[in-house]
């Protein structure tokens, strides 16, 4: 009966009552820690003390061995954790272990030249079978380090230089973070070059089955000893991004699935098959898999049958009957099988969240999709009882990046969660989210202790619920409550401990608007820097109570820009035109994008143009696609990127029509500059995602787009760009040719946006408008195509346009000429004044 040396006295007593051992083998250190606990757990048993465990010991050859036992004879009784109930002893026979080693040996060809580094505890069945029995059966060497922690792991790997390593996902995530941190620390050019090499190797592996990772990323391989050819992850779900990262650098990280009752491996990915993200591979030869689901390919409980399945639970026939039926082991895990027979784990049957609508929400699935962010170090999802059902709640440990504030990192995490949630069904979205700086509670085998996580979240929420209400509280002034209600849309019951971001959902624009309203109603000027330091309503109140109130002063943020040399206006117009002609030459002669729906561009009014964004090519590409309108387009560009050096400021001010937009602070001032351009009759291009997409997928639209549309009263022209991520995506230095398509949709009328804004108040209305714009761009990208008869003067080239959006464009222009022409004339008059 193998036990964790850190077992508690209570757990040991419960196990002893079932196993009734005749002997106990323990070290002096364990005896000191447990004191009389061993005697209480095993009264009358012989205690054997093993000293000198830090010195080598050898089982000498020539020892007389008795006859080999029968395959059905019990070899080991492995007890499951008793933290949630009475422990159960899994009886594994000699036949179970022998069959497991035979099946694994056909997949992983180890030899006498291999060195296996053992990092998991041997009472863990995965390490006992894969890390000890399999290497010994194949003649390989097993190395047991005396102690390994995060600080000494790199030195251990360098000294031992293993060829095979079995680890839990937490180990591989730690190695992944270390490699990425070292690359980022060497600067943006090295990081970009690393990403380029990863993508190159990925394409070679996918298209030609050639992986040059050991050559291109020799330094990363050396960090793992330089000889690692077999890497296995088990014990918990492995994030897809981690598996893909190791595959990109030339190390196949194979994920497997199993459980103690199956000795333990049921399925594993094969070294000679392409990586399939999220899959735990096909079942071992001789192991049968079945999904208890009425629908083909549907989610259901995983059933297993084979020679590796346990004989039963020791002295517990009732528990055995619950999980073993006609030789089939009911695992309690939920999964599905694809057409090729690969298994995908969805979650534990006991870890399914059931909401008030009766929907099943699978925890592992949520952790997989939400956890794929470089700003998330650890993530645990649990179900919390709310009303008649449960709600999905997440406890997140952020990965604080160098050079970024705590608030900025948490904002990145919130934006990522919003983006992921927008792609999921409403019932699957995480509803409760909290941050913590401490590591998530885990077992010795690095599995998350969900009960502890749920208790932690409940305490956090309980603190919020027990906080006094703002109404009638002397601590919070009534006018502040009113202002918060206006900005948040009045949808939440605000209390002293209500969080501005997590509970009220305020984004950076809403926080800036909150500062504006406070300065008007409260007579106290709050800077964006002040607001980045507050988290709760009580924090805002304390900030307002500090110091003397002073009257509101005009914002001078726009006058605080660094001095930029400008060339004379006539020469500037010539340089702008030269840059435009150079861009047109690149697009028409090299990139040759396909532009669809030009008939949707109105010629009688100015517009707010919005588009998805995944490349620096997008700026000029939109102008090229819009024709005459594009040549006069004013473009919002990130101040911290395009205006962060004297050279970039000089180029932007003299060769382009870029205007700076502050993505982090003083957003209202930046948006007011764009608003002035719109009110002056000029069209403005905005990329509402705020930054380039890392994978080419459309991210969440910032609420600033809704602010501009609502305040300007202009129609919005949606544009969908496809293909520029492949041409020059984020992190790439050298462009390459790839097919590019630009789809121009019908305008979203200002009247429609005004009606939509009436459904909410404050910053929530901006959020609704931004979501409507994103929906328009997404639908535009998914719209079907149909050919249109070539028109004269187009050189015989048939233009393919978006079917639903290309009709009635000219009629729309005629209807709006009188109405919009007058407004545009008035706008120009204001600009001259």
PDB file of N, CA and C in Angstrom, residues 559-566 645-646 649-650:
ATOM      1  N   UNK A 559      -2.239  69.586 -24.694  1.00  0.00           N
ATOM      2  CA  UNK A 559      -1.161  70.546 -24.885  1.00  0.00           C
ATOM      3  C   UNK A 559       0.144  70.058 -24.258  1.00  0.00           C
ATOM      4  N   UNK A 560       0.113  68.885 -23.670  1.00  0.00           N
ATOM      5  CA  UNK A 560       1.301  68.369 -23.008  1.00  0.00           C
ATOM      6  C   UNK A 560       2.105  67.440 -23.909  1.00  0.00           C
ATOM      7  N   UNK A 561       1.800  67.383 -25.190  1.00  0.00           N
ATOM      8  CA  UNK A 561       2.515  66.518 -26.106  1.00  0.00           C
ATOM      9  C   UNK A 561       3.932  67.040 -26.331  1.00  0.00           C
ATOM     10  N   UNK A 562       4.900  66.133 -26.540  1.00  0.00           N
ATOM     11  CA  UNK A 562       6.264  66.579 -26.821  1.00  0.00           C
ATOM     12  C   UNK A 562       6.316  67.395 -28.105  1.00  0.00           C
ATOM     13  N   UNK A 563       7.303  68.298 -28.168  1.00  0.00           N
ATOM     14  CA  UNK A 563       7.448  69.135 -29.350  1.00  0.00           C
ATOM     15  C   UNK A 563       7.831  68.267 -30.543  1.00  0.00           C
ATOM     16  N   UNK A 564       7.180  68.526 -31.691  1.00  0.00           N
ATOM     17  CA  UNK A 564       7.441  67.780 -32.917  1.00  0.00           C
ATOM     18  C   UNK A 564       7.714  68.766 -34.049  1.00  0.00           C
ATOM     19  N   UNK A 565       8.806  68.553 -34.749  1.00  0.00           N
ATOM     20  CA  UNK A 565       9.148  69.414 -35.883  1.00  0.00           C
ATOM     21  C   UNK A 565       8.173  69.149 -37.024  1.00  0.00           C
ATOM     22  N   UNK A 566       7.628  70.226 -37.605  1.00  0.00           N
ATOM     23  CA  UNK A 566       6.720  70.085 -38.743  1.00  0.00           C
ATOM     24  C   UNK A 566       7.273  70.859 -39.925  1.00  0.00           C
ATOM     25  N   UNK A 645       8.371  57.968 -30.177  1.00  0.00           N
ATOM     26  CA  UNK A 645       9.743  58.427 -30.383  1.00  0.00           C
ATOM     27  C   UNK A 645       9.713  59.667 -31.269  1.00  0.00           C
ATOM     28  N   UNK A 646      10.746  60.533 -31.193  1.00  0.00           N
ATOM     29  CA  UNK A 646      10.780  61.733 -32.054  1.00  0.00           C
ATOM     30  C   UNK A 646      10.676  61.394 -33.540  1.00  0.00           C
ATOM     31  N   UNK A 649       7.077  60.424 -34.337  1.00  0.00           N
ATOM     32  CA  UNK A 649       6.203  61.606 -34.280  1.00  0.00           C
ATOM     33  C   UNK A 649       6.412  62.480 -35.508  1.00  0.00           C
ATOM     34  N   UNK A 650       7.670  62.637 -35.942  1.00  0.00           N
ATOM     35  CA  UNK A 650       7.956  63.461 -37.121  1.00  0.00           C
ATOM     36  C   UNK A 650       7.302  62.859 -38.364  1.00  0.00           C
TER      37      UNK A 650
END
